[in-house]
Coordinates of C-alpha atoms in Angstrom, one line a residue:
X27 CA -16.6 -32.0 20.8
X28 CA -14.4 -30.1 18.8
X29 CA -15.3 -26.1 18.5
X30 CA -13.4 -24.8 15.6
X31 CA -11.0 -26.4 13.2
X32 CA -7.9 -25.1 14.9
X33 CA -8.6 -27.5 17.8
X34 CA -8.2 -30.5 15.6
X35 CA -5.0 -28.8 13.6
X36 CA -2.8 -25.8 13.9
X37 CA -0.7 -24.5 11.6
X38 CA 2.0 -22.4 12.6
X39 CA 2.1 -20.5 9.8
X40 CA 4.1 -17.1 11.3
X41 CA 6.4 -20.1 12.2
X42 CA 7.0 -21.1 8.7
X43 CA 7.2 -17.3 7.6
X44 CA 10.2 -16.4 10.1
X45 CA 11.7 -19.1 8.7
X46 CA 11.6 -18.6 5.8
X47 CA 12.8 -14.7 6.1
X48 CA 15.3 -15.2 8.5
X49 CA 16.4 -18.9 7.6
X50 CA 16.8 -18.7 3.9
X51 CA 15.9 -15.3 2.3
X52 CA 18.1 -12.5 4.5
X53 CA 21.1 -14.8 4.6
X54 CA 21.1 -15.5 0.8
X55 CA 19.7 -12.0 -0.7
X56 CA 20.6 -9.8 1.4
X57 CA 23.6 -8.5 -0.3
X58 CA 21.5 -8.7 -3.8
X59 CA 18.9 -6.7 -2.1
X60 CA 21.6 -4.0 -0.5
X61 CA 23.0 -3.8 -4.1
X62 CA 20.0 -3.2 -5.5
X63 CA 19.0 0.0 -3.7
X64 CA 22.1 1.8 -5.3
X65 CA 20.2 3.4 -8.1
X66 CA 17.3 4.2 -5.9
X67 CA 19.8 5.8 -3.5
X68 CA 21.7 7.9 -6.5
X69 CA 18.5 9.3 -8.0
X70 CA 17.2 10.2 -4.3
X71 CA 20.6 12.1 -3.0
X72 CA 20.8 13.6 -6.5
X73 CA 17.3 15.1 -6.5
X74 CA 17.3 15.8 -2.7
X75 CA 20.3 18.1 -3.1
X76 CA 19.0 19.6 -6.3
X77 CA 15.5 20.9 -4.6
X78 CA 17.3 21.6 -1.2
X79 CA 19.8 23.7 -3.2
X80 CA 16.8 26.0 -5.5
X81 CA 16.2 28.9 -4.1
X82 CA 12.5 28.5 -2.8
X83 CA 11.2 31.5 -4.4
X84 CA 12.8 30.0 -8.0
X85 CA 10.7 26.9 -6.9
X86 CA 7.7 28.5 -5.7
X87 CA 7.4 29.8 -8.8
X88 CA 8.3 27.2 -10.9
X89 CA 5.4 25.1 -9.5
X90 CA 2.9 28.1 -9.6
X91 CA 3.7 28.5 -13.3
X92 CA 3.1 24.5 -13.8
X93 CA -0.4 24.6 -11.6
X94 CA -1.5 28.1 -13.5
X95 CA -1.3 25.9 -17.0
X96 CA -2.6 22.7 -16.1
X97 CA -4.8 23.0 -12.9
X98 CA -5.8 27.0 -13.8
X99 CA -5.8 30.3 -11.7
X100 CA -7.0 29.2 -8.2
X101 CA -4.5 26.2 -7.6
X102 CA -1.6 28.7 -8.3
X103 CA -2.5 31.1 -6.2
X104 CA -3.0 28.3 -3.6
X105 CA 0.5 27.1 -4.3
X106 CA 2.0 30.5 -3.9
X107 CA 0.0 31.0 -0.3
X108 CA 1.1 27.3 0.9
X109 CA 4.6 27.4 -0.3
X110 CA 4.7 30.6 1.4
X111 CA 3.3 29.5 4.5
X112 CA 5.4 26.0 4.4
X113 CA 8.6 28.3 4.1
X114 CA 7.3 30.9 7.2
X115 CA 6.8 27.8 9.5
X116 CA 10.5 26.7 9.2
X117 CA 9.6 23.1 7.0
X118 CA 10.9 24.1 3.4
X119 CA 13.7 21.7 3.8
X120 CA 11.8 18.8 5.0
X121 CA 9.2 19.8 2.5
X122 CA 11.9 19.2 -0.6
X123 CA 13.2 16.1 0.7
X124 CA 9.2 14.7 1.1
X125 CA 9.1 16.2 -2.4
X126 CA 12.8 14.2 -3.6
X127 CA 11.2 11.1 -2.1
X128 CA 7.6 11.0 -3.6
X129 CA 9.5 12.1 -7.1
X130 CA 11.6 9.4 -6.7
X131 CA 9.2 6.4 -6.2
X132 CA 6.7 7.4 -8.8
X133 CA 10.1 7.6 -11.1
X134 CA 11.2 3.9 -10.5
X135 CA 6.9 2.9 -10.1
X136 CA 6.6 4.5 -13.9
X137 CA 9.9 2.4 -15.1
X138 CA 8.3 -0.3 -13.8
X139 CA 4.5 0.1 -13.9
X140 CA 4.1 0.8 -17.1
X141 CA 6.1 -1.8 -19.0
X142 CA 4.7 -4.7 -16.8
X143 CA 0.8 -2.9 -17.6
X144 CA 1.6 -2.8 -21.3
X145 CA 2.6 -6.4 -21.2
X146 CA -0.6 -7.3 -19.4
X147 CA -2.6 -5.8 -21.7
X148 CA -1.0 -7.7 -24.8
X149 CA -1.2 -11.3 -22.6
X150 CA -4.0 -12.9 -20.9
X151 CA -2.1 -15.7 -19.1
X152 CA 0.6 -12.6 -17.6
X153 CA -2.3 -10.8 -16.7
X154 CA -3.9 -13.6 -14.9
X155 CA 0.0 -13.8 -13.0
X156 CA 0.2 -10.7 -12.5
X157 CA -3.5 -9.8 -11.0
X158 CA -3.5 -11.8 -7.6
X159 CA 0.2 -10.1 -7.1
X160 CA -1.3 -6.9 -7.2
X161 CA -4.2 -7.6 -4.9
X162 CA -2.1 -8.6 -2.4
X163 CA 0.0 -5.7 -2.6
X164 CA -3.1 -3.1 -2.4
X165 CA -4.6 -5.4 0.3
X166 CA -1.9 -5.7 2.9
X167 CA -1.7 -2.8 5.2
X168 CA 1.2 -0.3 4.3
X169 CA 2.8 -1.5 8.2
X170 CA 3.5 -4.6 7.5
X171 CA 5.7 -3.5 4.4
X172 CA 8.2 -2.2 6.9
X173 CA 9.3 -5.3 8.8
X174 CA 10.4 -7.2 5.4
X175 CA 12.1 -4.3 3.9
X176 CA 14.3 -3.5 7.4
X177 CA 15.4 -6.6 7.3
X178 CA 16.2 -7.0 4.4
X179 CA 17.4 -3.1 3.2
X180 CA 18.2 -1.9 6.4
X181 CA 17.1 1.6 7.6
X182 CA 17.2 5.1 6.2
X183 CA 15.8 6.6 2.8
X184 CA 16.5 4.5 0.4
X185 CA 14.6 1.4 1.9
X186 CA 11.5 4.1 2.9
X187 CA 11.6 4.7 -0.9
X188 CA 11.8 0.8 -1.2
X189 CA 8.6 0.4 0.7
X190 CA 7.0 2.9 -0.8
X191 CA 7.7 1.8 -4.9
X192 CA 5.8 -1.4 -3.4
X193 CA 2.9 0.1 -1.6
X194 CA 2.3 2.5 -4.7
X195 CA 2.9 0.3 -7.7
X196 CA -0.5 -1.3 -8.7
X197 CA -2.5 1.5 -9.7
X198 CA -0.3 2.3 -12.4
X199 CA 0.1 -1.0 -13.6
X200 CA -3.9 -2.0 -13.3
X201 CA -5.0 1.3 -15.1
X202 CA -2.1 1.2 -17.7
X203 CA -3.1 -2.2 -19.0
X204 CA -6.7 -1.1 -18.6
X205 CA -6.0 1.9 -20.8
X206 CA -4.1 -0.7 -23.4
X207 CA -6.9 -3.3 -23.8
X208 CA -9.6 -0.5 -24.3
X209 CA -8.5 1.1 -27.2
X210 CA -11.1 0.6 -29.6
X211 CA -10.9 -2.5 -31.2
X212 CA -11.4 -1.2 -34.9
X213 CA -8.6 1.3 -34.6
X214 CA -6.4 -1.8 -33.6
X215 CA -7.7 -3.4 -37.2
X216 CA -6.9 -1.0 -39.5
X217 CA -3.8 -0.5 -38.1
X218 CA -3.1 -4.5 -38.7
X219 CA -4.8 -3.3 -41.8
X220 CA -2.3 -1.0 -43.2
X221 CA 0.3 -3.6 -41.8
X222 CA 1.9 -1.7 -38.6
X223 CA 4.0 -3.6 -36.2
X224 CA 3.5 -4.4 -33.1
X225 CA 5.8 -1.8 -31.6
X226 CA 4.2 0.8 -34.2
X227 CA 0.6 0.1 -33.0
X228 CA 1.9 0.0 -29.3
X229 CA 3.5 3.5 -29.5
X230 CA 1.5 5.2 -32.2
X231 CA -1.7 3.9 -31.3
X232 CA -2.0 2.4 -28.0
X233 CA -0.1 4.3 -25.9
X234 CA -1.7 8.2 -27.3
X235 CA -4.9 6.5 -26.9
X236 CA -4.8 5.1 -23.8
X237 CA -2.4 8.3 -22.5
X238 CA -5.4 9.7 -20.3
X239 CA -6.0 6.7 -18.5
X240 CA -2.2 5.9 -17.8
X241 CA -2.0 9.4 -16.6
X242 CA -4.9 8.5 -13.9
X243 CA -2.8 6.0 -12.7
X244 CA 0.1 7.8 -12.2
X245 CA -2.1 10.3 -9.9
X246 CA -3.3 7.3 -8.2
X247 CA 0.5 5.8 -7.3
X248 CA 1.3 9.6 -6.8
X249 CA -1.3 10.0 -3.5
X250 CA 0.0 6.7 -2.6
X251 CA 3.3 7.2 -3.0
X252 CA 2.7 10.3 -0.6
X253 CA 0.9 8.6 2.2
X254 CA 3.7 6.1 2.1
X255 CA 6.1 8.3 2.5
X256 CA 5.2 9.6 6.0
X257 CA 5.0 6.2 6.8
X258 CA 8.0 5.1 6.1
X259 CA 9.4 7.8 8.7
X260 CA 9.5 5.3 10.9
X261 CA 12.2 2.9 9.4
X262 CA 14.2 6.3 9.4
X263 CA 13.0 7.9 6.0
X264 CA 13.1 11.8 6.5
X265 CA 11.0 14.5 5.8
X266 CA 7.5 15.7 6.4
X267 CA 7.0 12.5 7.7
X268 CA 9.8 12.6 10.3
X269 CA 8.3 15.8 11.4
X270 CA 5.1 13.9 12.2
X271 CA 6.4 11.1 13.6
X272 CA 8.6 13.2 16.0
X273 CA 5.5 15.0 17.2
X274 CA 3.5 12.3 17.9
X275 CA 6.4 10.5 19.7
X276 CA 7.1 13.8 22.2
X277 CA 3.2 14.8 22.3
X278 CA 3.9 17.8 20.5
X279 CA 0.7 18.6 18.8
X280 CA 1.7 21.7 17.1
X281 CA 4.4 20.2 15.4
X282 CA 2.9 17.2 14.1
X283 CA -0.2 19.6 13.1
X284 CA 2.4 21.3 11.6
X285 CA 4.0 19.1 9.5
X286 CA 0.6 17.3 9.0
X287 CA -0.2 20.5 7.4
X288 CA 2.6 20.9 5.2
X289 CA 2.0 17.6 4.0
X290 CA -1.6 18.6 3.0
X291 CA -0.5 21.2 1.0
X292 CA 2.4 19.4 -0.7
X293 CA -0.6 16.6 -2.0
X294 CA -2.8 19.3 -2.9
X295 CA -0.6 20.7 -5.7
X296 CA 0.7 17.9 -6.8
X297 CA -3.0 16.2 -7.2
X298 CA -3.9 18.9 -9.1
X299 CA -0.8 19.5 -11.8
X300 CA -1.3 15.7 -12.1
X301 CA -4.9 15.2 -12.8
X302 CA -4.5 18.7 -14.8
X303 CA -2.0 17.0 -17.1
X304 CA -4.6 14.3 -17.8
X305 CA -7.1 16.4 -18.5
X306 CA -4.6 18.5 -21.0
X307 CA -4.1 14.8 -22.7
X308 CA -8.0 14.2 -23.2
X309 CA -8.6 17.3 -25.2
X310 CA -5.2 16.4 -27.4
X311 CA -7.1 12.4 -27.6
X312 CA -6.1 11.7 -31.1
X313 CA -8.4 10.6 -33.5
X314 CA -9.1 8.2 -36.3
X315 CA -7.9 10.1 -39.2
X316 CA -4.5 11.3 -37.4
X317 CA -4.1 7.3 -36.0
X318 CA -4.6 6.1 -40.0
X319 CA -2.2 9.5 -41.3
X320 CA 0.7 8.5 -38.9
X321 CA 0.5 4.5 -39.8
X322 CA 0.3 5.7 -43.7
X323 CA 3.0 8.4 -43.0
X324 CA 5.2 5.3 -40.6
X325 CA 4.4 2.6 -43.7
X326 CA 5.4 4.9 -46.5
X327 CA 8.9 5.9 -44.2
X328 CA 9.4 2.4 -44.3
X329 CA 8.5 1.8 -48.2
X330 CA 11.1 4.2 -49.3
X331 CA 14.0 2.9 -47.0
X332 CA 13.4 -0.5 -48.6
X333 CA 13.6 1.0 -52.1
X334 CA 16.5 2.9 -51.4
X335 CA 18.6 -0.2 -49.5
X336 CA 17.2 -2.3 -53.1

């Protein structure tokens, strides 16, 4: 009597996976792969060396400034005590790389978020592609990211950064093209109304309207991009997340608390500016009569420069 179905058939499915990976894929991409991590690792060293090189007051007070205007009094002077208190515990180094790194992945997630969400929005049968893609992604546990991307990136920052544009992507794309396809649908007919293009309505329309929601998403693959990016430690990223890992591989509590802590503070500010930002774009939400000026302004542009080439 059988039990379960994996008595009548088994499947070796991790079987057919290794080989797959280490039959076909490594030896064939591997070099495309390698060369494709150059501009990831240009924009990293680049920004790394540029924080690591600010003086951390001239920082400190660049990013007290930005959380003063967009996430008010309090969060500034909470940014002014942490950076402080990042900088008296001996971390402000790793604490500007952690920053060069999450900068960096929501850089290349936005180049590449928000196209692929705006051509969702405009095509059923690419959303219907793209959807299941992006469930995988947010369902498989950030761990299992890392064995792929060693072998086929190798170890050090640039492949952390790697794993972490993957494991932070989909909430940019899924609220970008959630922000596209609710615009209002009689906005999106007079602006066929007063014949706009596509690329007019996209960027004078679509995008301002759906702004607040795209920024919500970018907060979203932020906080991921963060959590990632301790993670990613251990295929030899560095950082705040270094400083964790360290700790908990020597049992040193107080400096994995440490940098545990630094970390913490780090998300804090950056949450806030973020979700400050988006809030700043709701109350500048432009409306009907500014939508139907700029198409009327954009169409009349276009009038004239047809008269003038006649």
């Amino acid at each position: 009597m059988l039990d379960s179905p994996g008595d009548l058939l088994t499947i070796p499915f991790a079987d057919w996976v290794n080989d797959f990976v280490r039959g076909w894929l490594v030896p064939n991409f591997r070099p495309a792969f390698r060369a494709a991590q150059v501009p990831i690792t240009l924009v990293l060293n680049a920004l790394n060396d540029f924080f690591n090189a600010l003086p951390m007051l001239l920082t400190t007070g660049v990013f007290a400034l930005a959380a003063w205007k967009w996430a008010g009094r309090g969060i500034a002077i909470f940014t002014l005590i942490g950076f402080a208190f990042i900088d008296m515990i001996g971390l402000w180094p790793q604490t500007m790389t952690t920053l060069a790194m999450i900068i960096t992945s929501v850089l290349f997630c936005a180049v590449i978020g928000i196209p692929v969400g705006i051509v969702s929005a405009r095509s059923d049968l690419t959303w219907k592609i793209v959807r299941p893609v992006l469930d995988i992604m947010q369902t498989i546990p950030s761990f299992v990211y890392l064995v792929p991307i060693v072998m086929l990136f190798g170890v050090g920052m640039a492949p952390g950064i790697i794993a972490t544009i993957i494991f932070a992507l989909p909430p940019i794309i899924r609220l970008t093209n959630l922000g596209i396809r609710n615009v209002r649908g009689d906005l999106v007919e007079a602006a066929q109304a007063f014949g706009s293009t596509a690329w007019q309505m996209l960027w004078d329309l679509q995008i301002p309207l759906a702004m607040r929601t795209i920024m919500a998403g970018l907060n979203q693959t932020l906080m991921l991009a963060l959590s990632m990016v301790v993670i990613a430690a251990l295929i030899g990223a560095g950082g705040l997340g270094l400083v964790v890992n360290t700790g908990l591989g020597r049992l040193d509590v107080g400096g994995a608390t440490a940098g545990g802590v630094g970390i913490v503070i780090l998300a804090i500010v950056l949450d806030r500016i973020t979700q400050g930002l988006g809030e700043a774009n709701r109350s500048e939400t432009v409306s009907l009569r500014q939508v139907l000026f700029n198409l009327v302004r954009l169409r009349g542009t276009e009038t004239v420069r047809k008269t003038e080439r006649a």
